[in-house]
mmCIF file of C-alpha atoms in Angstrom:
data_model
loop_
_atom_site.group_PDB
_atom_site.id
_atom_site.type_symbol
_atom_site.label_atom_id
_atom_site.label_comp_id
_atom_site.label_asym_id
_atom_site.label_seq_id
_atom_site.Cartn_x
_atom_site.Cartn_y
_atom_site.Cartn_z
ATOM 1 C CA UNK A 4 165.945 63.443 -6.479
ATOM 2 C CA UNK A 5 168.385 63.910 -9.305
ATOM 3 C CA UNK A 6 167.475 61.813 -12.331
ATOM 4 C CA UNK A 7 168.124 61.417 -16.047
ATOM 5 C CA UNK A 8 165.002 62.929 -17.590
ATOM 6 C CA UNK A 9 163.862 62.735 -21.183
ATOM 7 C CA UNK A 10 162.256 66.164 -21.493
ATOM 8 C CA UNK A 11 161.140 65.589 -25.060
ATOM 9 C CA UNK A 12 162.483 63.932 -28.197
ATOM 10 C CA UNK A 13 166.273 64.469 -28.467
ATOM 11 C CA UNK A 14 166.429 66.460 -25.231
ATOM 12 C CA UNK A 15 167.883 64.890 -22.068
ATOM 13 C CA UNK A 16 168.710 66.575 -18.775
ATOM 14 C CA UNK A 17 170.153 65.616 -15.407
ATOM 15 C CA UNK A 18 167.988 67.418 -12.890
ATOM 16 C CA UNK A 19 165.965 67.105 -9.720
ATOM 17 C CA UNK A 20 162.521 65.605 -10.069
ATOM 18 C CA UNK A 21 159.909 64.644 -7.492
ATOM 19 C CA UNK A 22 159.307 60.876 -7.424
ATOM 20 C CA UNK A 23 157.229 58.761 -4.993
ATOM 21 C CA UNK A 24 159.344 57.474 -2.097
ATOM 22 C CA UNK A 25 156.748 56.199 0.382
ATOM 23 C CA UNK A 26 157.485 52.559 1.244
ATOM 24 C CA UNK A 27 154.305 50.497 1.407
ATOM 25 C CA UNK A 28 153.922 47.372 3.577
ATOM 26 C CA UNK A 29 155.046 45.034 0.789
ATOM 27 C CA UNK A 30 157.550 47.388 -0.848
ATOM 28 C CA UNK A 31 161.290 47.810 -0.591
ATOM 29 C CA UNK A 32 163.393 50.906 -1.131
ATOM 30 C CA UNK A 33 166.483 50.296 -3.243
ATOM 31 C CA UNK A 34 169.643 52.333 -3.720
ATOM 32 C CA UNK A 35 170.294 51.930 -7.434
ATOM 33 C CA UNK A 36 173.812 50.805 -8.313
ATOM 34 C CA UNK A 37 173.876 49.944 -12.036
ATOM 35 C CA UNK A 38 171.478 50.682 -14.889
ATOM 36 C CA UNK A 39 171.789 49.350 -18.425
ATOM 37 C CA UNK A 40 171.017 51.472 -21.468
ATOM 38 C CA UNK A 41 168.355 49.616 -23.432
ATOM 39 C CA UNK A 42 167.439 50.002 -27.089
ATOM 40 C CA UNK A 43 163.930 51.068 -26.084
ATOM 41 C CA UNK A 44 165.363 53.863 -23.895
ATOM 42 C CA UNK A 45 167.393 55.038 -26.867
ATOM 43 C CA UNK A 46 164.398 54.791 -29.197
ATOM 44 C CA UNK A 47 162.338 57.019 -26.910
ATOM 45 C CA UNK A 48 165.263 59.457 -26.896
ATOM 46 C CA UNK A 49 165.683 59.518 -30.683
ATOM 47 C CA UNK A 50 162.059 59.104 -31.796
ATOM 48 C CA UNK A 51 159.908 60.144 -28.840
ATOM 49 C CA UNK A 52 157.688 57.115 -29.165
ATOM 50 C CA UNK A 53 157.460 53.364 -29.650
ATOM 51 C CA UNK A 54 154.217 52.425 -31.347
ATOM 52 C CA UNK A 55 151.316 53.715 -29.221
ATOM 53 C CA UNK A 56 153.617 54.695 -26.328
ATOM 54 C CA UNK A 57 154.355 58.389 -26.813
ATOM 55 C CA UNK A 58 156.490 60.658 -24.625
ATOM 56 C CA UNK A 59 154.090 63.512 -23.928
ATOM 57 C CA UNK A 60 155.671 64.815 -20.722
ATOM 58 C CA UNK A 61 159.102 64.541 -19.032
ATOM 59 C CA UNK A 62 159.983 60.944 -18.160
ATOM 60 C CA UNK A 63 162.851 59.371 -16.204
ATOM 61 C CA UNK A 64 164.579 56.738 -18.340
ATOM 62 C CA UNK A 65 166.011 53.319 -17.445
ATOM 63 C CA UNK A 66 164.584 49.891 -16.655
ATOM 64 C CA UNK A 67 167.556 47.481 -16.467
ATOM 65 C CA UNK A 68 168.727 47.863 -12.887
ATOM 66 C CA UNK A 69 170.405 46.401 -9.840
ATOM 67 C CA UNK A 70 171.000 47.853 -6.392
ATOM 68 C CA UNK A 71 170.880 47.390 -2.623
ATOM 69 C CA UNK A 72 167.853 47.264 -0.337
ATOM 70 C CA UNK A 73 167.968 50.166 2.143
ATOM 71 C CA UNK A 74 164.457 49.968 3.632
ATOM 72 C CA UNK A 75 161.704 47.353 3.788
ATOM 73 C CA UNK A 76 157.966 47.508 4.356
ATOM 74 C CA UNK A 77 156.298 46.067 7.448
ATOM 75 C CA UNK A 78 155.051 42.929 5.644
ATOM 76 C CA UNK A 79 158.184 42.131 3.629
ATOM 77 C CA UNK A 80 159.398 38.605 4.449
ATOM 78 C CA UNK A 81 161.868 37.575 1.757
ATOM 79 C CA UNK A 82 164.268 40.509 1.684
ATOM 80 C CA UNK A 83 166.239 42.494 4.247
ATOM 81 C CA UNK A 84 168.231 45.698 4.355
ATOM 82 C CA UNK A 85 171.607 45.164 2.721
ATOM 83 C CA UNK A 86 170.448 42.562 0.194
ATOM 84 C CA UNK A 87 171.816 43.018 -3.321
ATOM 85 C CA UNK A 88 168.941 42.787 -5.785
ATOM 86 C CA UNK A 89 167.695 43.258 -9.320
ATOM 87 C CA UNK A 90 164.182 44.255 -10.274
ATOM 88 C CA UNK A 91 161.738 42.946 -12.864
ATOM 89 C CA UNK A 92 160.570 46.318 -14.185
ATOM 90 C CA UNK A 93 156.928 45.590 -15.017
ATOM 91 C CA UNK A 94 154.319 45.765 -12.264
ATOM 92 C CA UNK A 95 151.063 44.086 -13.338
ATOM 93 C CA UNK A 96 147.669 44.021 -11.696
ATOM 94 C CA UNK A 97 147.970 40.692 -9.897
ATOM 95 C CA UNK A 98 144.182 40.343 -9.842
ATOM 96 C CA UNK A 99 143.844 40.677 -13.626
ATOM 97 C CA UNK A 100 142.740 37.784 -15.807
ATOM 98 C CA UNK A 101 146.109 37.820 -17.604
ATOM 99 C CA UNK A 102 148.014 37.579 -14.331
ATOM 100 C CA UNK A 103 145.836 34.732 -13.108
ATOM 101 C CA UNK A 104 146.714 32.855 -16.303
ATOM 102 C CA UNK A 105 150.420 33.428 -15.629
ATOM 103 C CA UNK A 106 150.579 35.917 -18.510
ATOM 104 C CA UNK A 107 151.163 39.018 -16.422
ATOM 105 C CA UNK A 108 153.559 40.399 -19.055
ATOM 106 C CA UNK A 109 150.582 41.029 -21.351
ATOM 107 C CA UNK A 110 148.350 42.491 -18.651
ATOM 108 C CA UNK A 111 146.978 45.647 -20.338
ATOM 109 C CA UNK A 112 147.371 47.590 -17.087
ATOM 110 C CA UNK A 113 151.020 46.645 -16.439
ATOM 111 C CA UNK A 114 153.166 49.581 -15.344
ATOM 112 C CA UNK A 115 156.609 49.187 -16.876
ATOM 113 C CA UNK A 116 159.564 51.393 -15.985
ATOM 114 C CA UNK A 117 160.386 54.044 -18.602
ATOM 115 C CA UNK A 118 157.316 53.323 -20.707
ATOM 116 C CA UNK A 119 155.198 56.487 -20.992
ATOM 117 C CA UNK A 120 153.873 57.778 -18.672
ATOM 118 C CA UNK A 121 155.728 55.619 -16.099
ATOM 119 C CA UNK A 122 159.068 56.928 -14.791
ATOM 120 C CA UNK A 123 162.123 54.678 -14.945
ATOM 121 C CA UNK A 124 164.983 53.996 -12.548
ATOM 122 C CA UNK A 125 167.875 56.258 -13.591
ATOM 123 C CA UNK A 126 167.746 57.956 -10.214
ATOM 124 C CA UNK A 127 169.485 57.220 -6.880
ATOM 125 C CA UNK A 128 166.547 55.477 -5.151
ATOM 126 C CA UNK A 129 163.397 53.628 -6.174
ATOM 127 C CA UNK A 130 160.530 52.071 -4.231
ATOM 128 C CA UNK A 131 159.426 48.756 -5.704
ATOM 129 C CA UNK A 132 157.230 45.756 -4.815
ATOM 130 C CA UNK A 133 158.981 42.890 -3.047
ATOM 131 C CA UNK A 134 157.181 40.468 -5.386
ATOM 132 C CA UNK A 135 159.209 41.708 -8.368
ATOM 133 C CA UNK A 136 162.520 42.248 -6.572
ATOM 134 C CA UNK A 137 165.030 39.385 -6.695
ATOM 135 C CA UNK A 138 168.017 38.763 -4.439
ATOM 136 C CA UNK A 139 171.324 38.359 -6.244
ATOM 137 C CA UNK A 140 173.607 35.467 -5.284
ATOM 138 C CA UNK A 141 176.982 36.512 -3.892
ATOM 139 C CA UNK A 142 178.778 35.509 -7.112
ATOM 140 C CA UNK A 143 176.538 37.633 -9.371
ATOM 141 C CA UNK A 144 177.800 41.191 -9.764
ATOM 142 C CA UNK A 145 175.715 44.347 -9.953
ATOM 143 C CA UNK A 146 176.648 44.582 -13.645
ATOM 144 C CA UNK A 147 175.286 41.093 -14.269
ATOM 145 C CA UNK A 148 172.246 41.857 -12.138
ATOM 146 C CA UNK A 149 171.423 44.803 -14.387
ATOM 147 C CA UNK A 150 171.590 42.455 -17.398
ATOM 148 C CA UNK A 151 169.067 39.980 -16.029
ATOM 149 C CA UNK A 152 166.327 42.090 -17.641
ATOM 150 C CA UNK A 153 167.498 41.751 -21.273
ATOM 151 C CA UNK A 154 168.581 38.154 -20.651
ATOM 152 C CA UNK A 155 165.035 37.447 -19.454
ATOM 153 C CA UNK A 156 163.866 38.293 -22.984
ATOM 154 C CA UNK A 157 166.157 35.560 -24.272
ATOM 155 C CA UNK A 158 164.841 33.206 -21.623
ATOM 156 C CA UNK A 159 161.258 33.924 -22.652
ATOM 157 C CA UNK A 160 162.123 33.230 -26.297
ATOM 158 C CA UNK A 161 163.893 29.980 -25.446
ATOM 159 C CA UNK A 162 160.969 28.880 -23.296
ATOM 160 C CA UNK A 163 158.420 29.596 -26.042
ATOM 161 C CA UNK A 164 160.584 27.702 -28.542
ATOM 162 C CA UNK A 165 160.156 24.454 -26.558
ATOM 163 C CA UNK A 166 163.773 23.465 -27.181
ATOM 164 C CA UNK A 167 164.635 19.763 -27.141
ATOM 165 C CA UNK A 168 168.169 18.661 -26.154
ATOM 166 C CA UNK A 169 170.438 18.754 -29.193
ATOM 167 C CA UNK A 170 168.311 21.130 -31.264
ATOM 168 C CA UNK A 171 169.929 23.556 -33.669
ATOM 169 C CA UNK A 172 168.787 27.152 -34.000
ATOM 170 C CA UNK A 173 169.285 30.277 -36.057
ATOM 171 C CA UNK A 174 169.119 33.752 -34.514
ATOM 172 C CA UNK A 175 168.573 36.554 -37.005
ATOM 173 C CA UNK A 176 170.214 39.683 -35.593
ATOM 174 C CA UNK A 177 173.249 39.918 -33.303
ATOM 175 C CA UNK A 178 172.297 42.966 -31.269
ATOM 176 C CA UNK A 179 172.132 42.722 -27.470
ATOM 177 C CA UNK A 180 168.833 40.833 -27.533
ATOM 178 C CA UNK A 181 169.949 38.544 -30.362
ATOM 179 C CA UNK A 182 173.042 37.503 -28.430
ATOM 180 C CA UNK A 183 170.975 37.047 -25.251
ATOM 181 C CA UNK A 184 168.571 34.811 -27.199
ATOM 182 C CA UNK A 185 171.477 32.750 -28.530
ATOM 183 C CA UNK A 186 172.907 32.273 -25.033
ATOM 184 C CA UNK A 187 169.496 31.321 -23.635
ATOM 185 C CA UNK A 188 168.996 28.843 -26.474
ATOM 186 C CA UNK A 189 172.322 27.173 -25.706
ATOM 187 C CA UNK A 190 171.496 27.058 -22.002
ATOM 188 C CA UNK A 191 168.101 25.608 -22.900
ATOM 189 C CA UNK A 192 169.617 22.638 -24.693
ATOM 190 C CA UNK A 193 170.589 23.691 -28.210
ATOM 191 C CA UNK A 194 173.753 22.000 -29.453
ATOM 192 C CA UNK A 195 174.555 24.780 -31.911
ATOM 193 C CA UNK A 196 173.212 28.248 -32.630
ATOM 194 C CA UNK A 197 173.870 30.129 -35.841
ATOM 195 C CA UNK A 198 173.602 33.930 -35.655
ATOM 196 C CA UNK A 199 173.424 36.211 -38.675
ATOM 197 C CA UNK A 200 174.028 39.939 -39.055
ATOM 198 C CA UNK A 201 175.722 42.586 -41.188
ATOM 199 C CA UNK A 202 177.872 43.789 -38.271
ATOM 200 C CA UNK A 203 181.262 42.062 -38.215
ATOM 201 C CA UNK A 204 182.022 43.648 -34.817
ATOM 202 C CA UNK A 205 178.941 42.232 -33.103
ATOM 203 C CA UNK A 206 179.367 38.851 -34.774
ATOM 204 C CA UNK A 207 182.938 38.723 -33.478
ATOM 205 C CA UNK A 208 181.647 39.190 -29.932
ATOM 206 C CA UNK A 209 178.921 36.566 -30.401
ATOM 207 C CA UNK A 210 181.407 34.148 -31.958
ATOM 208 C CA UNK A 211 183.561 34.127 -28.824
ATOM 209 C CA UNK A 212 181.000 31.838 -27.194
ATOM 210 C CA UNK A 213 181.324 28.101 -27.699
ATOM 211 C CA UNK A 214 178.373 26.799 -29.663
ATOM 212 C CA UNK A 215 177.590 30.042 -31.515
ATOM 213 C CA UNK A 216 178.479 30.150 -35.224
ATOM 214 C CA UNK A 217 178.375 33.631 -36.840
ATOM 215 C CA UNK A 218 177.068 34.170 -40.376
ATOM 216 C CA UNK A 219 178.334 37.435 -41.886
ATOM 217 C CA UNK A 220 175.945 39.074 -44.332
ATOM 218 C CA UNK A 221 176.042 39.575 -47.265
ATOM 219 C CA UNK A 222 179.337 37.738 -47.734
ATOM 220 C CA UNK A 223 177.777 34.498 -46.538
ATOM 221 C CA UNK A 224 174.395 33.063 -47.454
ATOM 222 C CA UNK A 225 172.300 32.069 -44.445
ATOM 223 C CA UNK A 226 170.552 29.410 -46.510
ATOM 224 C CA UNK A 227 173.786 27.877 -47.748
ATOM 225 C CA UNK A 228 175.398 27.818 -44.300
ATOM 226 C CA UNK A 229 172.294 26.255 -42.721
ATOM 227 C CA UNK A 230 171.961 23.690 -45.515
ATOM 228 C CA UNK A 231 175.621 22.682 -45.211
ATOM 229 C CA UNK A 232 175.421 22.422 -41.419
ATOM 230 C CA UNK A 233 172.198 20.420 -41.291
ATOM 231 C CA UNK A 234 172.565 18.201 -44.403
ATOM 232 C CA UNK A 235 169.854 20.229 -46.093
ATOM 233 C CA UNK A 236 167.305 19.541 -43.347
ATOM 234 C CA UNK A 237 167.134 22.997 -41.752
ATOM 235 C CA UNK A 238 167.371 24.216 -38.170
ATOM 236 C CA UNK A 239 164.832 23.218 -35.545
ATOM 237 C CA UNK A 240 164.177 26.813 -34.459
ATOM 238 C CA UNK A 241 164.522 30.247 -36.047
ATOM 239 C CA UNK A 242 164.543 33.231 -33.685
ATOM 240 C CA UNK A 243 163.855 36.549 -35.416
ATOM 241 C CA UNK A 244 165.603 39.155 -33.250
ATOM 242 C CA UNK A 245 166.320 41.935 -35.741
ATOM 243 C CA UNK A 246 162.886 43.484 -36.083
ATOM 244 C CA UNK A 247 163.721 44.344 -39.699
ATOM 245 C CA UNK A 248 161.449 43.806 -42.684
ATOM 246 C CA UNK A 249 164.242 42.067 -44.612
ATOM 247 C CA UNK A 250 164.646 39.511 -41.812
ATOM 248 C CA UNK A 251 161.366 37.890 -42.840
ATOM 249 C CA UNK A 252 162.503 37.206 -46.410
ATOM 250 C CA UNK A 253 162.743 33.437 -46.803
ATOM 251 C CA UNK A 254 162.620 32.889 -43.034
ATOM 252 C CA UNK A 255 160.772 29.565 -43.362
ATOM 253 C CA UNK A 256 163.337 28.308 -45.860
ATOM 254 C CA UNK A 257 165.883 27.990 -43.040
ATOM 255 C CA UNK A 258 163.552 25.838 -40.963
ATOM 256 C CA UNK A 259 163.111 22.076 -40.898
ATOM 257 C CA UNK A 260 159.622 20.659 -41.421
ATOM 258 C CA UNK A 261 157.640 20.988 -38.203
ATOM 259 C CA UNK A 262 160.112 23.472 -36.714
ATOM 260 C CA UNK A 263 159.355 26.689 -34.849
ATOM 261 C CA UNK A 264 159.803 30.365 -35.670
ATOM 262 C CA UNK A 265 159.916 32.616 -32.597
ATOM 263 C CA UNK A 266 159.311 36.315 -33.233
ATOM 264 C CA UNK A 267 161.365 38.390 -30.791
ATOM 265 C CA UNK A 268 162.179 41.599 -32.647
ATOM 266 C CA UNK A 269 159.524 44.316 -32.900
ATOM 267 C CA UNK A 270 159.334 45.783 -36.418
ATOM 268 C CA UNK A 271 158.649 49.504 -36.643
ATOM 269 C CA UNK A 272 156.617 48.964 -39.821
ATOM 270 C CA UNK A 273 154.307 46.101 -40.886
ATOM 271 C CA UNK A 274 156.091 43.101 -42.371
ATOM 272 C CA UNK A 275 154.988 40.433 -44.823
ATOM 273 C CA UNK A 276 154.969 36.758 -43.789
ATOM 274 C CA UNK A 277 154.901 33.962 -46.377
ATOM 275 C CA UNK A 278 152.017 31.967 -44.914
ATOM 276 C CA UNK A 279 152.098 29.265 -47.604
ATOM 277 C CA UNK A 280 155.765 28.498 -46.900
ATOM 278 C CA UNK A 281 154.915 28.226 -43.214
ATOM 279 C CA UNK A 282 151.971 25.923 -43.954
ATOM 280 C CA UNK A 283 154.019 23.721 -46.269
ATOM 281 C CA UNK A 284 156.278 22.883 -43.325
ATOM 282 C CA UNK A 285 153.565 23.003 -40.679
ATOM 283 C CA UNK A 286 155.780 25.524 -38.927
ATOM 284 C CA UNK A 287 154.871 26.585 -35.426
ATOM 285 C CA UNK A 288 154.932 30.374 -34.977
ATOM 286 C CA UNK A 289 155.465 31.797 -31.495
ATOM 287 C CA UNK A 290 155.607 35.399 -30.330
ATOM 288 C CA UNK A 291 156.981 36.958 -27.167
ATOM 289 C CA UNK A 292 156.383 40.230 -25.361
ATOM 290 C CA UNK A 293 158.939 40.919 -22.641
ATOM 291 C CA UNK A 294 158.854 37.928 -20.239
ATOM 292 C CA UNK A 295 156.969 36.250 -17.422
ATOM 293 C CA UNK A 296 158.055 33.829 -14.694
ATOM 294 C CA UNK A 297 161.673 33.565 -15.872
ATOM 295 C CA UNK A 298 163.622 36.055 -13.715
ATOM 296 C CA UNK A 299 164.558 33.584 -10.984
ATOM 297 C CA UNK A 300 165.719 31.003 -13.538
ATOM 298 C CA UNK A 301 167.741 33.630 -15.413
ATOM 299 C CA UNK A 302 169.555 34.573 -12.201
ATOM 300 C CA UNK A 303 170.181 30.894 -11.420
ATOM 301 C CA UNK A 304 171.767 30.307 -14.836
ATOM 302 C CA UNK A 305 174.049 33.322 -14.457
ATOM 303 C CA UNK A 306 175.054 32.231 -10.952
ATOM 304 C CA UNK A 307 175.775 28.688 -12.162
ATOM 305 C CA UNK A 308 178.347 29.932 -14.665
ATOM 306 C CA UNK A 309 176.514 28.341 -17.577
ATOM 307 C CA UNK A 310 175.730 31.809 -18.957
ATOM 308 C CA UNK A 311 178.447 34.467 -18.951
ATOM 309 C CA UNK A 312 177.137 37.957 -19.640
ATOM 310 C CA UNK A 313 180.243 39.839 -18.554
ATOM 311 C CA UNK A 314 181.801 40.107 -22.060
ATOM 312 C CA UNK A 315 178.704 41.929 -23.286
ATOM 313 C CA UNK A 316 179.354 45.077 -21.219
ATOM 314 C CA UNK A 317 181.287 47.269 -23.646
ATOM 315 C CA UNK A 318 181.130 50.632 -21.891
ATOM 316 C CA UNK A 319 180.506 52.020 -18.391
ATOM 317 C CA UNK A 320 179.635 55.638 -17.532
ATOM 318 C CA UNK A 321 179.197 57.435 -14.199
ATOM 319 C CA UNK A 322 175.730 58.834 -13.532
ATOM 320 C CA UNK A 323 176.904 62.400 -14.134
ATOM 321 C CA UNK A 324 177.825 61.356 -17.705
ATOM 322 C CA UNK A 325 174.500 59.658 -18.428
ATOM 323 C CA UNK A 326 173.720 61.978 -21.327
ATOM 324 C CA UNK A 327 177.022 61.051 -22.967
ATOM 325 C CA UNK A 328 176.150 57.374 -22.522
ATOM 326 C CA UNK A 329 172.871 57.906 -24.376
ATOM 327 C CA UNK A 330 174.542 59.901 -27.115
ATOM 328 C CA UNK A 331 176.989 57.038 -27.610
ATOM 329 C CA UNK A 332 174.171 54.496 -27.638
ATOM 330 C CA UNK A 333 172.260 56.575 -30.186
ATOM 331 C CA UNK A 334 175.329 56.619 -32.443
ATOM 332 C CA UNK A 335 174.958 52.819 -32.797
ATOM 333 C CA UNK A 336 178.664 52.031 -32.597
ATOM 334 C CA UNK A 337 178.877 48.475 -34.015
ATOM 335 C CA UNK A 338 181.441 47.528 -31.348
ATOM 336 C CA UNK A 339 178.959 48.198 -28.536
ATOM 337 C CA UNK A 340 176.657 45.569 -27.096
ATOM 338 C CA UNK A 341 175.634 46.860 -23.666
ATOM 339 C CA UNK A 342 176.416 50.233 -22.094
ATOM 340 C CA UNK A 343 175.825 50.671 -18.382
ATOM 341 C CA UNK A 344 175.574 53.621 -16.004
ATOM 342 C CA UNK A 345 176.936 53.491 -12.445
ATOM 343 C CA UNK A 346 174.850 55.475 -10.008
ATOM 344 C CA UNK A 347 177.277 55.501 -7.079
#
């Protein structure tokens, strides 16, 4: 099948590639409709690696996808041909100790789309387990279905934060994941979410949502804005979603005593954490890696209208222009949040 293939660092091609298409008894075959361009896809394109995951042979990109079921396995019960679906892109070993604990996202043997050496989904058809394929409600579009994956990261962060109704939060970083975290925090019960960044364009997009208050750096001081908005008490939760070393500077100073810091961003280099400042507030530190057991709830929130992801799609490309979509994503246009590729 024709696919978008990362041949090696900085080299993409649209070409035929042989991919498994045998439908097992509990699998479904899906005609891909929409695929989002993720920051990790772009990082593999520009750097050839993310930490220990190194592109050593050609790999099909893409892991944020929606489509239509065109074939089902003999034992599939919950889906039928014609169903519109989205897919949770990591396939764990369901017999592993991590999976049995409900932590299948950190199963060491998980096979995640477009993570070397596993091929992704930027190709017309994929075969995928029914267990990780989710039917889309009629009022959820393919575009929204393809954004369930990044929104699930926000859902995981909000869940780990243990939000109480009325909490206030700060999100550091207004990239796609930062905005998704802010929306999930609001849906989870936060009364107000501050979001800080240097990008005026991205902050303008985030600020269109009721309940999100942008903080433009360096013109505004995060500490001063938080102090003024909380009577000097601090926010209940800080979500670090930038993955930048500078984001950790003074991070516990924004937090109320006993609050939580949730680490979402993945720094490329080691960062320093002020342990004493964390101890002085008895801060709770949480980390997330992808997501687990949140996909169905993410879809339900989108369907309910309580979370609107549509404004975050800032560019759409046909499959034949996939390389151009990646070149645009790699240029890091500050006005872009989410680019998507239409396969049909």
